[in-house]
Coordinates of C-alpha atoms in Angstrom, one line a residue:
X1 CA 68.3 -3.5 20.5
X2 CA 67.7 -6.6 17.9
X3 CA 65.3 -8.7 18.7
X4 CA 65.5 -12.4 18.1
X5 CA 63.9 -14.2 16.0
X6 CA 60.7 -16.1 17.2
X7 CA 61.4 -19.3 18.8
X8 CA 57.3 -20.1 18.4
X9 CA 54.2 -18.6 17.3
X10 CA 50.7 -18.4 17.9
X11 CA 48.1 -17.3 14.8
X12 CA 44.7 -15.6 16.8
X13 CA 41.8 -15.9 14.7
X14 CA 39.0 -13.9 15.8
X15 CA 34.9 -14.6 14.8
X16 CA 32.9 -13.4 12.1
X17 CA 29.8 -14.3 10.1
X18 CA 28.6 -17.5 8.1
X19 CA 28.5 -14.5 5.5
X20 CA 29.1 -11.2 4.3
X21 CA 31.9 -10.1 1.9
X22 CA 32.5 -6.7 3.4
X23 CA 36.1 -5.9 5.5
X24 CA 35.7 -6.2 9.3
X25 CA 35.3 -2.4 10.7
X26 CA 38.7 -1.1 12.6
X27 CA 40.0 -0.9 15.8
X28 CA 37.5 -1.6 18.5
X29 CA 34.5 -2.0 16.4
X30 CA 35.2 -5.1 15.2
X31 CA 33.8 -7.1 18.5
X32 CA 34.6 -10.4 17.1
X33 CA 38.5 -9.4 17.1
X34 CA 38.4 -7.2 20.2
X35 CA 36.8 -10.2 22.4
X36 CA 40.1 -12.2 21.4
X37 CA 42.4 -9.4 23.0
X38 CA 42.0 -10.5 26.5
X39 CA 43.5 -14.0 25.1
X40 CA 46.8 -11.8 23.2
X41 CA 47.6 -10.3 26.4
X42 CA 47.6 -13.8 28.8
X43 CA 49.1 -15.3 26.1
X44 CA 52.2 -12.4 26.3
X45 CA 52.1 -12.6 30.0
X46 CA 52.5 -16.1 30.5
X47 CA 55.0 -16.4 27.7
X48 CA 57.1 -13.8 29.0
X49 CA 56.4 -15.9 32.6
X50 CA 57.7 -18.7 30.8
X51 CA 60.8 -17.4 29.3
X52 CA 64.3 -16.6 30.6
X53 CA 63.1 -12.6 31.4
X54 CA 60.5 -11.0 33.2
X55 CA 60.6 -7.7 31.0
X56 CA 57.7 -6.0 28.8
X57 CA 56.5 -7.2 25.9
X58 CA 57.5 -5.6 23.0
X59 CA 55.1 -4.8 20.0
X60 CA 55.6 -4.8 16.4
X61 CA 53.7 -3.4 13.3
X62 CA 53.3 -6.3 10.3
X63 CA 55.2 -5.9 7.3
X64 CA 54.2 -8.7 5.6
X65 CA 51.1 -8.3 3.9
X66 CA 47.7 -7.6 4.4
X67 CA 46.4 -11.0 5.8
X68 CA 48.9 -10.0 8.8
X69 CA 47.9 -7.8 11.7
X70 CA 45.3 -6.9 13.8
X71 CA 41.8 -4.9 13.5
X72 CA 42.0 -4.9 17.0
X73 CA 45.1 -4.2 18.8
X74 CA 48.4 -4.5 18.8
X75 CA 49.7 -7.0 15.5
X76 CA 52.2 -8.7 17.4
X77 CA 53.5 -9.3 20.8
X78 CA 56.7 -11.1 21.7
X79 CA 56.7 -12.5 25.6
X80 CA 60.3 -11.1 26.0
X81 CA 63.3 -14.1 27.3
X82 CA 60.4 -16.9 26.1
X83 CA 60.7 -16.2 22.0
X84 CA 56.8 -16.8 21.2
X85 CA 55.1 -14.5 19.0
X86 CA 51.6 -13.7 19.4
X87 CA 49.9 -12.5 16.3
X88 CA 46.0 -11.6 15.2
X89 CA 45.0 -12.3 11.6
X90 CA 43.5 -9.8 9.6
X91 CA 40.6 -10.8 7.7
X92 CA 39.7 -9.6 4.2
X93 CA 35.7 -10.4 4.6
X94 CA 33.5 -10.8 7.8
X95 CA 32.0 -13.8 6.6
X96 CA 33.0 -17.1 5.7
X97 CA 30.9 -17.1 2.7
X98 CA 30.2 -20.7 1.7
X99 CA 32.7 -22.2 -0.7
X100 CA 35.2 -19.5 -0.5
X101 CA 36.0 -20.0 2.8
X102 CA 37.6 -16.6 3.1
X103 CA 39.0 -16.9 6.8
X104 CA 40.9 -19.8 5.8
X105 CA 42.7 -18.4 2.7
X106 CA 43.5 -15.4 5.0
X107 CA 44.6 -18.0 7.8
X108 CA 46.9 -19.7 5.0
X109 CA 48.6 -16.6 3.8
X110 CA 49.5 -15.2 7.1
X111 CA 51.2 -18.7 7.8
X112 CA 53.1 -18.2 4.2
X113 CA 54.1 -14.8 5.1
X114 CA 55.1 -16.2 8.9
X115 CA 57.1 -18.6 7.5
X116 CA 58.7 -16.5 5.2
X117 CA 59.4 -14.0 8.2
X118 CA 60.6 -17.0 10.4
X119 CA 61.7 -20.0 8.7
X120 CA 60.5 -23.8 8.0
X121 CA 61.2 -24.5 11.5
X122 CA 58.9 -22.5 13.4
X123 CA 56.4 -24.3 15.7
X124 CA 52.8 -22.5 15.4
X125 CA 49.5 -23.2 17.2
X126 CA 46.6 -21.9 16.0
X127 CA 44.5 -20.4 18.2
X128 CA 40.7 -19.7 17.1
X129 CA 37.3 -18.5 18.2
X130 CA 33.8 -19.6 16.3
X131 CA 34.3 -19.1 13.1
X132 CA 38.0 -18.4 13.2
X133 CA 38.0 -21.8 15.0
X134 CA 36.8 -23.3 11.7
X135 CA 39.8 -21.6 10.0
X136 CA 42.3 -23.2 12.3
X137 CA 41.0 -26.6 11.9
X138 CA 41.1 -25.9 8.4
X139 CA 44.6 -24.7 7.8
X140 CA 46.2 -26.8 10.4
X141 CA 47.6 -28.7 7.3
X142 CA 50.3 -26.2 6.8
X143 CA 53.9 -27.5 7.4
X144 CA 54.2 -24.9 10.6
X145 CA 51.3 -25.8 12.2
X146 CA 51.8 -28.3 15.6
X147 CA 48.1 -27.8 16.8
X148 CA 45.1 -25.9 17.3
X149 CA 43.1 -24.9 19.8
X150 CA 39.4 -23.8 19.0
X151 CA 37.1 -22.1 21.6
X152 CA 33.3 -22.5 20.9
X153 CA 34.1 -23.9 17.7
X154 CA 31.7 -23.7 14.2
X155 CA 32.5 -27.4 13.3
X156 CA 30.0 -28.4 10.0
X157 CA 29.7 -32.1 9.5
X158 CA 31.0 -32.1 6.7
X159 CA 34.2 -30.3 7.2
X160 CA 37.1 -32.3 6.3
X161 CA 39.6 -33.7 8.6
X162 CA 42.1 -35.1 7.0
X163 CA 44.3 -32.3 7.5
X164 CA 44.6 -32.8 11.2
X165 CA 46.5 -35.6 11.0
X166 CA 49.5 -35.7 13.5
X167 CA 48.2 -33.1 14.4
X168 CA 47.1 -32.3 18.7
X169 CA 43.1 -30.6 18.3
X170 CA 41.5 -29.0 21.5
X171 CA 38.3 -27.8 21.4
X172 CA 36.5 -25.7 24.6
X173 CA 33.6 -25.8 24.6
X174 CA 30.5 -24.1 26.9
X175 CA 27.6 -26.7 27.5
X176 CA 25.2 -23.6 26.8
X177 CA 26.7 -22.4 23.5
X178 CA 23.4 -21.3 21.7
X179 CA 25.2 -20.2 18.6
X180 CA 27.8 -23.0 18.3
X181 CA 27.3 -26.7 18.7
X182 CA 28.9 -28.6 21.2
X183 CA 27.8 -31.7 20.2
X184 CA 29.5 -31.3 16.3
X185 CA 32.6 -29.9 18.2
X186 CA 32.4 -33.3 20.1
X187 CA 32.0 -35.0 17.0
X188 CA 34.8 -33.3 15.3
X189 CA 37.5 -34.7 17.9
X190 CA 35.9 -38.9 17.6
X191 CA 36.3 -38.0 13.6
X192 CA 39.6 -36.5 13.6
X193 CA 41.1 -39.0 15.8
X194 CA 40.0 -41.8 13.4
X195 CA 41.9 -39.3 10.6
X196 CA 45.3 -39.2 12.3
X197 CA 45.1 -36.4 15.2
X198 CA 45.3 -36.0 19.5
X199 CA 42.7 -34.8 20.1
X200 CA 40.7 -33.8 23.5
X201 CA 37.8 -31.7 24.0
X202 CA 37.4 -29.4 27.3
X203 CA 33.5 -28.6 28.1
X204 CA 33.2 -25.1 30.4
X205 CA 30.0 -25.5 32.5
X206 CA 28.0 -22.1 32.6
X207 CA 30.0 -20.5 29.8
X208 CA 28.5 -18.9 26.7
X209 CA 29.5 -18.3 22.9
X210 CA 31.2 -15.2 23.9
X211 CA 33.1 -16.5 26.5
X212 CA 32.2 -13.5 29.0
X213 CA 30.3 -15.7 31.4
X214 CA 33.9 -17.7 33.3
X215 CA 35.9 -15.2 31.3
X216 CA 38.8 -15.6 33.3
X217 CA 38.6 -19.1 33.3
X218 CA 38.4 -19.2 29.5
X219 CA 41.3 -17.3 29.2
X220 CA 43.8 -19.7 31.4
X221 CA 42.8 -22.8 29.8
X222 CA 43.6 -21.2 26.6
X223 CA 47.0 -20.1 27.6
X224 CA 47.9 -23.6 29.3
X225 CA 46.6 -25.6 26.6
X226 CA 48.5 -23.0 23.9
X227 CA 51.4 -22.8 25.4
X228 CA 51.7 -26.7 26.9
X229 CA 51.1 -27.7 22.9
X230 CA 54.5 -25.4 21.8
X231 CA 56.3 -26.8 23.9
X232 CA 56.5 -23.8 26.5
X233 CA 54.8 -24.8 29.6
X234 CA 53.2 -28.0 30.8
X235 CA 50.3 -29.3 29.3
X236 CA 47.5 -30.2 32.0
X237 CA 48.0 -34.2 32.4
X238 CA 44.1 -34.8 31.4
X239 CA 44.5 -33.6 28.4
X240 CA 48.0 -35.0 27.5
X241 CA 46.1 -38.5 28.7
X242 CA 42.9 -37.5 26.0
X243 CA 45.4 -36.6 22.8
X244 CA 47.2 -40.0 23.5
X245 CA 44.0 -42.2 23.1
X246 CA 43.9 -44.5 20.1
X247 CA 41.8 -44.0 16.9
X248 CA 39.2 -46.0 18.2
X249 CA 38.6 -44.3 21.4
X250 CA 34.7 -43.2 21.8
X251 CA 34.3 -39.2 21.9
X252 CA 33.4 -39.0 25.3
X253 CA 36.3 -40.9 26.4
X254 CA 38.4 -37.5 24.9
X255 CA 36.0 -35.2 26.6
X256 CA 37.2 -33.4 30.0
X257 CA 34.9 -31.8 32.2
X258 CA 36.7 -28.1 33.2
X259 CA 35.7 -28.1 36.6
X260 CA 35.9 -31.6 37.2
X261 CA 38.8 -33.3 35.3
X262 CA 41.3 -30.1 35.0
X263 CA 40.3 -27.5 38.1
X264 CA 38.5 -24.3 37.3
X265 CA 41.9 -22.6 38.4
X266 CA 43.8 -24.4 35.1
X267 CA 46.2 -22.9 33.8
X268 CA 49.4 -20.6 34.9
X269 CA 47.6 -17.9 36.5
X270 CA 45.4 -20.2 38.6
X271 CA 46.0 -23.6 41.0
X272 CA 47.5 -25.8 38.4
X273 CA 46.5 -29.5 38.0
X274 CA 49.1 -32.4 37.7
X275 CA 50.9 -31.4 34.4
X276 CA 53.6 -33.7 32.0
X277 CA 56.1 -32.1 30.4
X278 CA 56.2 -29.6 27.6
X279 CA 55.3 -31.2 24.3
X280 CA 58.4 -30.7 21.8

């Protein structure tokens, strides 16, 4: 059977290290890339929820290049009947390595090859974790790119925004993050706005850098917010009120409380808040 071509795309970008130039390990021992396979698989469920079909996934090997695939599962995952490809990014390094920025070369390549796969057209969100986080707010300049959500986010102060520009940001952050700051993620979204982008940050009470303390909860705000920013589901109305505030709105006017302001049950697979319509 042919399969269609992708009518969306999301670009996982695990973890790593501030630095170290050596490839991630394979398979399952690379932790950073195995902790974002929970995410792959709601994301394919709730695609495939979202489509026209209820069949299985289907799973392909990447054939276009090495920054494509995955260390740690399956490469790519279609939700059959809904068109969106899900697909991890391979990383050359562990580390981000100062000036060379490794994870965001790798991010930019896999969105060349993507769009060479796919076409000018195709809507991406970028979905990253810690480090890969700072990868996705990094190369959400590229022409494909419609947004980016980063969970537990390494945002430096000095990291440039100016690439986020009409661009919609959400950041998820724990209040306990030891290893990330919440604060400079907070920051990120007041400074960004001011640059041109939506943005909205989500705080998760209790969580942890990890995201294994509220996993569940972690993963259906990720999938709501992914999927309401393609254009495939509803976004949560919060958030859609946060990315619409002006440039001069204070950061904690864009900041949500999970639990509060959204429901800890966000998100397809739980009790869904108010929601507008799919972004397009």
């Amino acid at each position: 059977m042919v399969q269609r071509p992708p009518s969306a795309a999301v670009l996982v970008l695990h973890g790593g290290r501030e630095t170290g130039t050596e490839p991630p390990p394979p398979g399952l021992l690379n932790l950073p890339g195995t902790r974002m396979r929970p995410f792959v698989r709601a994301l394919g469920r709730a695609a495939r929820t979202a489509g026209t079909g209820g069949g299985p996934a289907s799973a392909s090997a990447s054939s276009a290049g090495p920054a494509l695939g995955s260390s740690a599962g399956p490469p790519s995952v279609t939700g059959a009947g809904s068109g969106v490809l899900v697909r991890q990014v391979r990383y050359g390094h562990r580390g981000w390595n100062g000036d060379r920025a490794d994870p965001f070369h790798d991010a930019v390549a896999a969105l060349d090859a993507l769009r060479d796969e796919a076409g000018d057209e195709l809507p991406v969100v970028l979905l990253g974790h810690s480090m890969g986080a700072r990868a996705a707010l990094r190369a959400a300049g590229h022409p494909l790119v419609r947004g980016v959500v980063g969970l537990a986010p390494w945002c430096p102060p000095g990291d440039p925004v100016t690439q986020l520009a009409d661009r919609d940001v959400v950041l998820v952050h724990s209040n306990r993050d030891r290893l990330t700051s919440p604060q400079a993620s907070q920051s990120l979204t007041a400074r960004a706005r001011r640059a041109g982008a939506r943005t909205c940050m989500i705080t998760v009470r209790g969580g942890d850098h990890a995201m294994i303390r509220r996993a569940p909860a972690w993963h259906r705000v990720t999938t709501a917010l992914v999927l309401g920013l393609l254009g495939s589901g509803s976004l949560p109305a919060p958030v859609g009120a946060a990315l619409a505030l002006p440039a001069t709105a204070e950061a904690t006017e864009g900041t949500l409380d999970l639990d509060l302001d959204l429901g800890a049950g966000a998100g397809p697979a739980g009790r869904p808040p108010t929601a507008v319509p799919p972004r397009r």
